[in-house]
Amino acid sequence: MSEAGLHGRDTLGLATRVKALAVADPVLDLERRKPLLASRGWAGYQMEELALTAIDTVTLKMDFDDGARHEDIVAAMARVAGLQMPQHDRDEHTAVAGWVLDNLLNVGTVDRDFSHLYGIVSNSTYTAHAFSFKLLREVPGPDGRPRLRASNEAIAVLVGAVDLDIASEQVAADAKLEALVRRGRLTDAHRAAEMALRRTVQYTEHIRTRLEGMRRDICSVDWVRDVQRMQTEALEHIEDRINAENTIKDNLVRMMENSTEDTTPAQAAELIAILQECLRRHASLQANLQEVGERFRAEQERQSFVPPPAEPTSPSNASCSYRPCNCQYGMPIHCSARSRRR
């Protein structure tokens, strides 16, 4: 939610920009801490570039159901480290990459959060608030091994914005790409297409995080107000993005067919590949959103069950092995202990 929604109008108007600086600070801090590593001979590595490589790689490898493997991210950073310092050996490149990844995960802190103070001025009163965030976080993978996911704040480091409406930014990214393609500026369009892809990933992560938060405590969620409304809005947004990106792709195909320049078909093919990845991710999110009702029903039933207590010493002390759920998605489940006493 925006600062205005949380605290009323911020007359100072600096909170969003302070947050934008804050999310970049852990990346910049890696370079500032290099003097502490002088004994290792790592001074020649550009740590910010390695950090951005890590965030970029995680962002592009994660999808709705799974994250990126640690070894893939370390390998991607080690390749860049090898370009930076080719005279050093591969083991050192890997060690540098591991150090950068640990710092992006904030390993060694209790909750692995980064925190930054900012102020809100409302009704002539200044109030300090803590902005806590993660850049990368570890989550369990389908095989039980840890995976990496990039947070919205991490993706904001890549796209240069934080605390904005992600859906609107995604629409803007597609519009910019469409305009560049229409004008034949394919070199500039390639960067815009990469930005559109990152916005696609960011929007998917935004929806996935919201659904995950709702599933944690299903009984606090109003199905119609919270879930169904978000599902409808997201599906409409995705359909609009699919239509827009298919139109851009069709324009690129025509451009490839009609071009008399040697470079145009290759550039257009690269753009089409990026758009196909956007479309694939949209289709995956669309499929997951269409299953929200079934998943919430299953989660409601699971959370409604409470394991039965130890055998009571007397009938009067018998207690329920089930608890009623007050959410608007399902009916309360009745007490099995009470029915046994009858």
mmCIF file of C-alpha atoms in Angstrom:
data_model
loop_
_atom_site.group_PDB
_atom_site.id
_atom_site.type_symbol
_atom_site.label_atom_id
_atom_site.label_comp_id
_atom_site.label_asym_id
_atom_site.label_seq_id
_atom_site.Cartn_x
_atom_site.Cartn_y
_atom_site.Cartn_z
ATOM 1 C CA MET A 1 0.000 0.000 0.000
ATOM 2 C CA SER A 2 1.200 3.513 -0.705
ATOM 3 C CA GLU A 3 2.320 5.915 1.990
ATOM 4 C CA ALA A 4 -0.784 7.988 1.388
ATOM 5 C CA GLY A 5 -2.983 5.011 2.111
ATOM 6 C CA LEU A 6 -1.114 4.193 5.314
ATOM 7 C CA HIS A 7 -0.469 7.593 6.839
ATOM 8 C CA GLY A 8 -2.437 10.214 4.939
ATOM 9 C CA ARG A 9 -0.790 12.648 2.555
ATOM 10 C CA ASP A 10 2.955 12.937 3.123
ATOM 11 C CA THR A 11 3.669 16.660 2.801
ATOM 12 C CA LEU A 12 7.435 16.080 2.911
ATOM 13 C CA GLY A 13 7.148 13.790 -0.095
ATOM 14 C CA LEU A 14 10.526 12.103 0.310
ATOM 15 C CA ALA A 15 9.565 8.628 1.499
ATOM 16 C CA THR A 16 9.410 6.976 -1.920
ATOM 17 C CA ARG A 17 12.759 8.414 -2.975
ATOM 18 C CA VAL A 18 14.404 7.443 0.326
ATOM 19 C CA LYS A 19 13.131 3.891 -0.168
ATOM 20 C CA ALA A 20 14.525 3.863 -3.694
ATOM 21 C CA LEU A 21 17.927 4.770 -2.271
ATOM 22 C CA ALA A 22 17.565 2.259 0.554
ATOM 23 C CA VAL A 23 16.987 -0.773 -1.675
ATOM 24 C CA ALA A 24 20.143 0.036 -3.654
ATOM 25 C CA ASP A 25 22.265 0.571 -0.539
ATOM 26 C CA PRO A 26 23.042 -3.132 0.189
ATOM 27 C CA VAL A 27 24.356 -3.439 -3.370
ATOM 28 C CA LEU A 28 26.475 -0.289 -3.100
ATOM 29 C CA ASP A 29 27.671 -1.348 0.352
ATOM 30 C CA LEU A 30 29.441 -4.351 -1.185
ATOM 31 C CA GLU A 31 31.854 -1.997 -2.937
ATOM 32 C CA ARG A 32 32.344 0.075 0.222
ATOM 33 C CA ARG A 33 33.304 -3.067 2.150
ATOM 34 C CA LYS A 34 36.008 -4.161 -0.294
ATOM 35 C CA PRO A 35 38.832 -2.613 1.783
ATOM 36 C CA LEU A 36 37.982 -5.137 4.519
ATOM 37 C CA LEU A 37 38.834 -7.883 2.024
ATOM 38 C CA ALA A 38 42.243 -6.472 1.073
ATOM 39 C CA SER A 39 44.048 -9.499 2.480
ATOM 40 C CA ARG A 40 42.217 -11.731 0.013
ATOM 41 C CA GLY A 41 43.309 -9.763 -3.040
ATOM 42 C CA TRP A 42 39.762 -9.091 -4.190
ATOM 43 C CA ALA A 43 40.150 -5.343 -4.750
ATOM 44 C CA GLY A 44 39.876 -5.659 -8.532
ATOM 45 C CA TYR A 45 36.361 -7.134 -8.531
ATOM 46 C CA GLN A 46 33.384 -4.842 -9.178
ATOM 47 C CA MET A 47 31.008 -6.112 -6.523
ATOM 48 C CA GLU A 48 27.971 -4.097 -7.674
ATOM 49 C CA GLU A 49 28.149 -5.723 -11.095
ATOM 50 C CA LEU A 50 28.272 -9.166 -9.510
ATOM 51 C CA ALA A 51 25.324 -8.300 -7.245
ATOM 52 C CA LEU A 52 23.228 -7.063 -10.161
ATOM 53 C CA THR A 53 24.140 -10.217 -12.072
ATOM 54 C CA ALA A 54 22.844 -12.288 -9.147
ATOM 55 C CA ILE A 55 19.572 -10.371 -8.878
ATOM 56 C CA ASP A 56 19.086 -10.395 -12.638
ATOM 57 C CA THR A 57 19.736 -14.136 -12.902
ATOM 58 C CA VAL A 58 17.419 -15.011 -10.011
ATOM 59 C CA THR A 59 14.716 -12.775 -11.480
ATOM 60 C CA LEU A 60 14.827 -14.451 -14.863
ATOM 61 C CA LYS A 61 15.155 -18.032 -13.577
ATOM 62 C CA MET A 62 12.385 -17.987 -10.980
ATOM 63 C CA ASP A 63 8.771 -18.591 -11.918
ATOM 64 C CA PHE A 64 5.468 -18.856 -10.065
ATOM 65 C CA ASP A 65 6.141 -22.257 -8.471
ATOM 66 C CA ASP A 66 9.903 -22.431 -8.145
ATOM 67 C CA GLY A 67 12.977 -20.319 -7.555
ATOM 68 C CA ALA A 68 16.558 -20.331 -8.790
ATOM 69 C CA ARG A 69 19.180 -22.812 -7.651
ATOM 70 C CA HIS A 70 22.087 -21.456 -5.611
ATOM 71 C CA GLU A 71 24.667 -23.124 -7.840
ATOM 72 C CA ASP A 72 23.209 -21.486 -10.963
ATOM 73 C CA ILE A 73 23.452 -18.030 -9.411
ATOM 74 C CA VAL A 74 26.971 -18.561 -8.113
ATOM 75 C CA ALA A 75 28.016 -19.871 -11.546
ATOM 76 C CA ALA A 76 26.533 -16.816 -13.300
ATOM 77 C CA MET A 77 28.392 -14.441 -10.972
ATOM 78 C CA ALA A 78 31.613 -16.449 -11.225
ATOM 79 C CA ARG A 79 31.535 -16.071 -15.017
ATOM 80 C CA VAL A 80 31.342 -12.291 -14.674
ATOM 81 C CA ALA A 81 34.061 -12.363 -11.994
ATOM 82 C CA GLY A 82 36.219 -14.295 -14.441
ATOM 83 C CA LEU A 83 35.787 -11.536 -17.016
ATOM 84 C CA GLN A 84 36.692 -8.900 -14.436
ATOM 85 C CA MET A 85 39.800 -10.693 -13.138
ATOM 86 C CA PRO A 86 40.869 -13.300 -15.713
ATOM 87 C CA GLN A 87 44.337 -13.593 -14.179
ATOM 88 C CA HIS A 88 42.843 -15.115 -11.010
ATOM 89 C CA ASP A 89 41.711 -18.722 -10.801
ATOM 90 C CA ARG A 90 38.209 -20.157 -11.011
ATOM 91 C CA ASP A 91 38.107 -21.133 -7.328
ATOM 92 C CA GLU A 92 38.572 -17.498 -6.354
ATOM 93 C CA HIS A 93 35.880 -16.372 -8.797
ATOM 94 C CA THR A 94 33.495 -18.842 -7.146
ATOM 95 C CA ALA A 95 34.506 -17.683 -3.647
ATOM 96 C CA VAL A 96 33.869 -14.039 -4.560
ATOM 97 C CA ALA A 97 30.480 -14.990 -6.005
ATOM 98 C CA GLY A 98 29.574 -16.877 -2.818
ATOM 99 C CA TRP A 99 30.525 -13.876 -0.689
ATOM 100 C CA VAL A 100 28.340 -11.558 -2.754
ATOM 101 C CA LEU A 101 25.388 -13.965 -2.578
ATOM 102 C CA ASP A 102 25.677 -14.326 1.209
ATOM 103 C CA ASN A 103 25.600 -10.548 1.547
ATOM 104 C CA LEU A 104 22.565 -10.184 -0.707
ATOM 105 C CA LEU A 105 20.824 -12.777 1.484
ATOM 106 C CA ASN A 106 22.053 -10.856 4.573
ATOM 107 C CA VAL A 107 23.374 -14.081 6.050
ATOM 108 C CA GLY A 108 24.366 -13.691 9.690
ATOM 109 C CA THR A 109 21.379 -11.580 10.757
ATOM 110 C CA VAL A 110 18.423 -12.982 12.659
ATOM 111 C CA ASP A 111 15.639 -12.373 10.143
ATOM 112 C CA ARG A 112 17.868 -11.529 7.136
ATOM 113 C CA ASP A 113 16.011 -8.237 6.661
ATOM 114 C CA PHE A 114 17.677 -5.012 5.611
ATOM 115 C CA SER A 115 16.259 -1.973 7.398
ATOM 116 C CA HIS A 116 16.301 1.752 6.710
ATOM 117 C CA LEU A 117 14.632 4.657 8.524
ATOM 118 C CA TYR A 118 12.553 7.235 6.669
ATOM 119 C CA GLY A 119 10.169 9.989 7.717
ATOM 120 C CA ILE A 120 6.575 10.920 6.973
ATOM 121 C CA VAL A 121 5.223 14.412 7.604
ATOM 122 C CA SER A 122 1.470 14.511 8.094
ATOM 123 C CA ASN A 123 -0.413 17.395 9.709
ATOM 124 C CA SER A 124 2.930 19.147 10.346
ATOM 125 C CA THR A 125 4.172 16.192 12.424
ATOM 126 C CA TYR A 126 7.286 14.244 11.488
ATOM 127 C CA THR A 127 7.151 10.517 12.240
ATOM 128 C CA ALA A 128 10.006 8.087 11.666
ATOM 129 C CA HIS A 129 9.269 4.648 10.229
ATOM 130 C CA ALA A 130 11.398 1.602 9.560
ATOM 131 C CA PHE A 131 11.455 0.269 6.015
ATOM 132 C CA SER A 132 12.382 -3.420 6.199
ATOM 133 C CA PHE A 133 13.017 -5.424 3.056
ATOM 134 C CA LYS A 134 14.857 -8.361 1.554
ATOM 135 C CA LEU A 135 16.654 -8.471 -1.774
ATOM 136 C CA LEU A 136 16.973 -12.216 -2.187
ATOM 137 C CA ARG A 137 15.364 -14.818 0.035
ATOM 138 C CA GLU A 138 15.595 -18.563 0.391
ATOM 139 C CA VAL A 139 12.451 -20.684 0.016
ATOM 140 C CA PRO A 140 11.982 -24.468 -0.126
ATOM 141 C CA GLY A 141 12.017 -25.904 -3.636
ATOM 142 C CA PRO A 142 9.801 -28.726 -4.933
ATOM 143 C CA ASP A 143 12.555 -31.214 -4.034
ATOM 144 C CA GLY A 144 12.976 -29.809 -0.520
ATOM 145 C CA ARG A 145 16.252 -28.067 -1.346
ATOM 146 C CA PRO A 146 16.471 -24.283 -0.886
ATOM 147 C CA ARG A 147 15.774 -22.027 -3.832
ATOM 148 C CA LEU A 148 16.297 -18.308 -4.318
ATOM 149 C CA ARG A 149 13.634 -15.748 -5.129
ATOM 150 C CA ALA A 150 14.097 -12.054 -5.836
ATOM 151 C CA SER A 151 11.854 -9.675 -3.908
ATOM 152 C CA ASN A 152 9.954 -6.777 -5.432
ATOM 153 C CA GLU A 153 12.559 -4.514 -3.853
ATOM 154 C CA ALA A 154 15.350 -6.421 -5.606
ATOM 155 C CA ILE A 155 13.609 -6.132 -8.959
ATOM 156 C CA ALA A 156 13.110 -2.438 -8.228
ATOM 157 C CA VAL A 157 16.920 -2.133 -8.107
ATOM 158 C CA LEU A 158 16.973 -3.464 -11.679
ATOM 159 C CA VAL A 159 14.150 -1.352 -13.046
ATOM 160 C CA GLY A 160 14.861 1.793 -11.037
ATOM 161 C CA ALA A 161 11.585 2.265 -9.172
ATOM 162 C CA VAL A 162 10.076 1.289 -5.837
ATOM 163 C CA ASP A 163 6.700 1.727 -4.146
ATOM 164 C CA LEU A 164 4.888 2.175 -7.482
ATOM 165 C CA ASP A 165 1.842 0.438 -8.901
ATOM 166 C CA ILE A 166 3.410 -2.569 -10.617
ATOM 167 C CA ALA A 167 0.521 -3.228 -13.011
ATOM 168 C CA SER A 168 0.621 0.360 -14.270
ATOM 169 C CA GLU A 169 4.396 0.194 -14.697
ATOM 170 C CA GLN A 170 3.984 -3.001 -16.703
ATOM 171 C CA VAL A 171 1.455 -1.328 -19.000
ATOM 172 C CA ALA A 172 3.880 1.572 -19.458
ATOM 173 C CA ALA A 173 6.757 -0.810 -20.276
ATOM 174 C CA ASP A 174 4.693 -2.527 -22.979
ATOM 175 C CA ALA A 175 3.585 0.826 -24.392
ATOM 176 C CA LYS A 176 7.196 2.019 -24.627
ATOM 177 C CA LEU A 177 8.219 -1.200 -26.345
ATOM 178 C CA GLU A 178 5.348 -0.959 -28.817
ATOM 179 C CA ALA A 179 6.247 2.645 -29.702
ATOM 180 C CA LEU A 180 9.912 1.806 -30.281
ATOM 181 C CA VAL A 181 9.056 -1.174 -32.477
ATOM 182 C CA ARG A 182 6.565 0.865 -34.504
ATOM 183 C CA ARG A 183 9.267 3.476 -35.159
ATOM 184 C CA GLY A 184 11.794 0.811 -36.137
ATOM 185 C CA ARG A 185 14.188 1.586 -33.277
ATOM 186 C CA LEU A 186 14.983 -2.050 -32.572
ATOM 187 C CA THR A 187 18.237 -1.438 -30.699
ATOM 188 C CA ASP A 188 16.428 0.738 -28.153
ATOM 189 C CA ALA A 189 13.493 -1.683 -28.219
ATOM 190 C CA HIS A 190 15.732 -4.526 -27.017
ATOM 191 C CA ARG A 191 16.402 -2.743 -23.729
ATOM 192 C CA ALA A 192 12.717 -1.867 -23.421
ATOM 193 C CA ALA A 193 11.806 -5.521 -24.020
ATOM 194 C CA GLU A 194 14.181 -6.640 -21.256
ATOM 195 C CA MET A 195 12.562 -4.076 -18.963
ATOM 196 C CA ALA A 196 9.099 -5.372 -19.889
ATOM 197 C CA LEU A 197 10.220 -8.903 -19.035
ATOM 198 C CA ARG A 198 11.430 -7.797 -15.615
ATOM 199 C CA ARG A 199 8.122 -6.033 -15.008
ATOM 200 C CA THR A 200 6.373 -9.283 -15.941
ATOM 201 C CA VAL A 201 8.443 -11.157 -13.356
ATOM 202 C CA GLN A 202 7.831 -8.425 -10.786
ATOM 203 C CA TYR A 203 4.067 -8.511 -11.318
ATOM 204 C CA THR A 204 4.036 -12.318 -11.019
ATOM 205 C CA GLU A 205 5.980 -12.139 -7.760
ATOM 206 C CA HIS A 206 3.627 -9.429 -6.473
ATOM 207 C CA ILE A 207 0.579 -11.636 -7.095
ATOM 208 C CA ARG A 208 2.274 -14.777 -5.786
ATOM 209 C CA THR A 209 3.292 -13.015 -2.554
ATOM 210 C CA ARG A 210 -0.237 -11.702 -1.989
ATOM 211 C CA LEU A 211 -1.759 -15.148 -2.496
ATOM 212 C CA GLU A 212 0.831 -16.714 -0.211
ATOM 213 C CA GLY A 213 0.003 -14.202 2.528
ATOM 214 C CA MET A 214 -3.708 -14.933 2.212
ATOM 215 C CA ARG A 215 -3.155 -18.688 2.368
ATOM 216 C CA ARG A 216 -1.201 -18.430 5.626
ATOM 217 C CA ASP A 217 -4.363 -17.557 7.517
ATOM 218 C CA ILE A 218 -7.353 -18.339 5.349
ATOM 219 C CA CYS A 219 -9.855 -17.492 8.090
ATOM 220 C CA SER A 220 -8.817 -13.830 8.103
ATOM 221 C CA VAL A 221 -9.571 -13.490 4.380
ATOM 222 C CA ASP A 222 -12.819 -12.312 2.850
ATOM 223 C CA TRP A 223 -13.157 -14.388 -0.323
ATOM 224 C CA VAL A 224 -15.240 -11.875 -2.294
ATOM 225 C CA ARG A 225 -13.527 -8.685 -1.125
ATOM 226 C CA ASP A 226 -9.921 -9.880 -1.000
ATOM 227 C CA VAL A 227 -9.321 -12.906 -3.182
ATOM 228 C CA GLN A 228 -11.962 -12.881 -5.891
ATOM 229 C CA ARG A 229 -11.477 -9.184 -6.568
ATOM 230 C CA MET A 230 -7.710 -9.588 -6.900
ATOM 231 C CA GLN A 231 -8.176 -12.667 -9.087
ATOM 232 C CA THR A 232 -10.538 -10.829 -11.446
ATOM 233 C CA GLU A 233 -8.332 -7.738 -11.710
ATOM 234 C CA ALA A 234 -5.200 -9.802 -12.276
ATOM 235 C CA LEU A 235 -6.782 -11.986 -14.955
ATOM 236 C CA GLU A 236 -8.058 -8.906 -16.807
ATOM 237 C CA HIS A 237 -4.621 -7.294 -16.570
ATOM 238 C CA ILE A 238 -2.903 -10.437 -17.868
ATOM 239 C CA GLU A 239 -5.318 -10.731 -20.782
ATOM 240 C CA ASP A 240 -4.580 -7.124 -21.742
ATOM 241 C CA ARG A 241 -0.827 -7.774 -21.560
ATOM 242 C CA ILE A 242 -1.108 -10.935 -23.653
ATOM 243 C CA ASN A 243 -3.057 -9.042 -26.328
ATOM 244 C CA ALA A 244 -0.600 -6.133 -26.317
ATOM 245 C CA GLU A 245 2.481 -8.356 -26.499
ATOM 246 C CA ASN A 246 0.999 -10.531 -29.253
ATOM 247 C CA THR A 247 0.355 -7.360 -31.266
ATOM 248 C CA ILE A 248 3.979 -6.265 -30.827
ATOM 249 C CA LYS A 249 5.165 -9.737 -31.812
ATOM 250 C CA ASP A 250 3.009 -9.681 -34.961
ATOM 251 C CA ASN A 251 4.478 -6.298 -35.915
ATOM 252 C CA LEU A 252 7.982 -7.701 -35.487
ATOM 253 C CA VAL A 253 7.173 -10.707 -37.667
ATOM 254 C CA ARG A 254 5.960 -8.385 -40.443
ATOM 255 C CA MET A 255 9.077 -6.283 -40.006
ATOM 256 C CA MET A 256 11.261 -9.375 -40.447
ATOM 257 C CA GLU A 257 9.399 -10.371 -43.595
ATOM 258 C CA ASN A 258 9.526 -6.928 -45.225
ATOM 259 C CA SER A 259 12.981 -5.764 -44.137
ATOM 260 C CA THR A 260 15.709 -5.030 -46.675
ATOM 261 C CA GLU A 261 18.403 -4.591 -43.998
ATOM 262 C CA ASP A 262 20.581 -7.479 -42.862
ATOM 263 C CA THR A 263 20.467 -6.652 -39.150
ATOM 264 C CA THR A 264 16.711 -6.176 -38.792
ATOM 265 C CA PRO A 265 15.619 -9.860 -38.897
ATOM 266 C CA ALA A 266 18.170 -10.858 -36.244
ATOM 267 C CA GLN A 267 17.203 -7.964 -33.956
ATOM 268 C CA ALA A 268 13.512 -8.690 -34.438
ATOM 269 C CA ALA A 269 14.069 -12.388 -33.669
ATOM 270 C CA GLU A 270 15.753 -11.478 -30.361
ATOM 271 C CA LEU A 271 12.812 -9.250 -29.434
ATOM 272 C CA ILE A 272 10.322 -11.985 -30.345
ATOM 273 C CA ALA A 273 12.188 -14.428 -28.080
ATOM 274 C CA ILE A 274 11.880 -12.009 -25.144
ATOM 275 C CA LEU A 275 8.180 -11.458 -25.858
ATOM 276 C CA GLN A 276 7.599 -15.214 -26.007
ATOM 277 C CA GLU A 277 9.158 -15.505 -22.546
ATOM 278 C CA CYS A 278 6.808 -12.748 -21.304
ATOM 279 C CA LEU A 279 3.854 -14.589 -22.824
ATOM 280 C CA ARG A 280 4.966 -17.889 -21.270
ATOM 281 C CA ARG A 281 5.131 -16.295 -17.835
ATOM 282 C CA HIS A 282 1.739 -14.640 -18.319
ATOM 283 C CA ALA A 283 0.219 -18.002 -19.285
ATOM 284 C CA SER A 284 1.719 -19.636 -16.179
ATOM 285 C CA LEU A 285 0.357 -16.911 -13.884
ATOM 286 C CA GLN A 286 -3.015 -17.070 -15.632
ATOM 287 C CA ALA A 287 -3.204 -20.832 -15.029
ATOM 288 C CA ASN A 288 -2.313 -20.413 -11.356
ATOM 289 C CA LEU A 289 -4.901 -17.682 -10.868
ATOM 290 C CA GLN A 290 -7.595 -19.851 -12.432
ATOM 291 C CA GLU A 291 -6.882 -22.500 -9.774
ATOM 292 C CA VAL A 292 -7.130 -20.078 -6.852
ATOM 293 C CA GLY A 293 -10.664 -21.177 -5.890
ATOM 294 C CA GLU A 294 -9.760 -24.855 -5.674
ATOM 295 C CA ARG A 295 -6.553 -24.135 -3.768
ATOM 296 C CA PHE A 296 -8.286 -21.882 -1.253
ATOM 297 C CA ARG A 297 -10.994 -24.476 -0.676
ATOM 298 C CA ALA A 298 -8.359 -27.117 0.060
ATOM 299 C CA GLU A 299 -6.445 -24.737 2.335
ATOM 300 C CA GLN A 300 -9.613 -23.784 4.207
ATOM 301 C CA GLU A 301 -10.313 -27.432 4.922
ATOM 302 C CA ARG A 302 -6.721 -28.032 6.021
ATOM 303 C CA GLN A 303 -6.632 -25.040 8.379
ATOM 304 C CA SER A 304 -10.002 -25.938 9.848
ATOM 305 C CA PHE A 305 -8.563 -29.158 11.265
ATOM 306 C CA VAL A 306 -6.785 -29.039 14.613
ATOM 307 C CA PRO A 307 -5.057 -32.249 15.795
ATOM 308 C CA PRO A 308 -7.009 -33.841 18.664
ATOM 309 C CA PRO A 309 -5.641 -33.322 22.180
ATOM 310 C CA ALA A 310 -4.559 -36.115 24.516
ATOM 311 C CA GLU A 311 -7.303 -38.476 25.699
ATOM 312 C CA PRO A 312 -9.350 -36.611 28.371
ATOM 313 C CA THR A 313 -9.481 -37.986 31.911
ATOM 314 C CA SER A 314 -13.249 -37.522 32.103
ATOM 315 C CA PRO A 315 -16.063 -36.925 29.597
ATOM 316 C CA SER A 316 -16.618 -33.448 30.980
ATOM 317 C CA ASN A 317 -13.114 -32.434 29.906
ATOM 318 C CA ALA A 318 -13.516 -33.612 26.331
ATOM 319 C CA SER A 319 -12.646 -30.960 23.811
ATOM 320 C CA CYS A 320 -13.130 -30.412 20.127
ATOM 321 C CA SER A 321 -10.717 -31.937 17.679
ATOM 322 C CA TYR A 322 -11.953 -29.453 15.092
ATOM 323 C CA ARG A 323 -12.401 -25.714 15.198
ATOM 324 C CA PRO A 324 -14.945 -23.711 13.232
ATOM 325 C CA CYS A 325 -13.623 -21.512 10.475
ATOM 326 C CA ASN A 326 -15.259 -18.101 10.212
ATOM 327 C CA CYS A 327 -14.020 -17.271 6.737
ATOM 328 C CA GLN A 328 -16.580 -16.636 4.035
ATOM 329 C CA TYR A 329 -15.237 -19.389 1.846
ATOM 330 C CA GLY A 330 -16.598 -22.436 3.664
ATOM 331 C CA MET A 331 -19.044 -23.551 6.320
ATOM 332 C CA PRO A 332 -17.891 -24.151 9.902
ATOM 333 C CA ILE A 333 -16.832 -27.704 10.671
ATOM 334 C CA HIS A 334 -18.677 -29.094 13.672
ATOM 335 C CA CYS A 335 -17.159 -30.469 16.822
ATOM 336 C CA SER A 336 -16.512 -34.206 16.639
ATOM 337 C CA ALA A 337 -15.992 -34.557 20.417
ATOM 338 C CA ARG A 338 -19.431 -33.133 21.108
ATOM 339 C CA SER A 339 -21.049 -35.570 18.716
ATOM 340 C CA ARG A 340 -19.245 -38.483 20.395
ATOM 341 C CA ARG A 341 -20.575 -37.492 23.828
ATOM 342 C CA ARG A 342 -24.115 -37.710 22.557
#
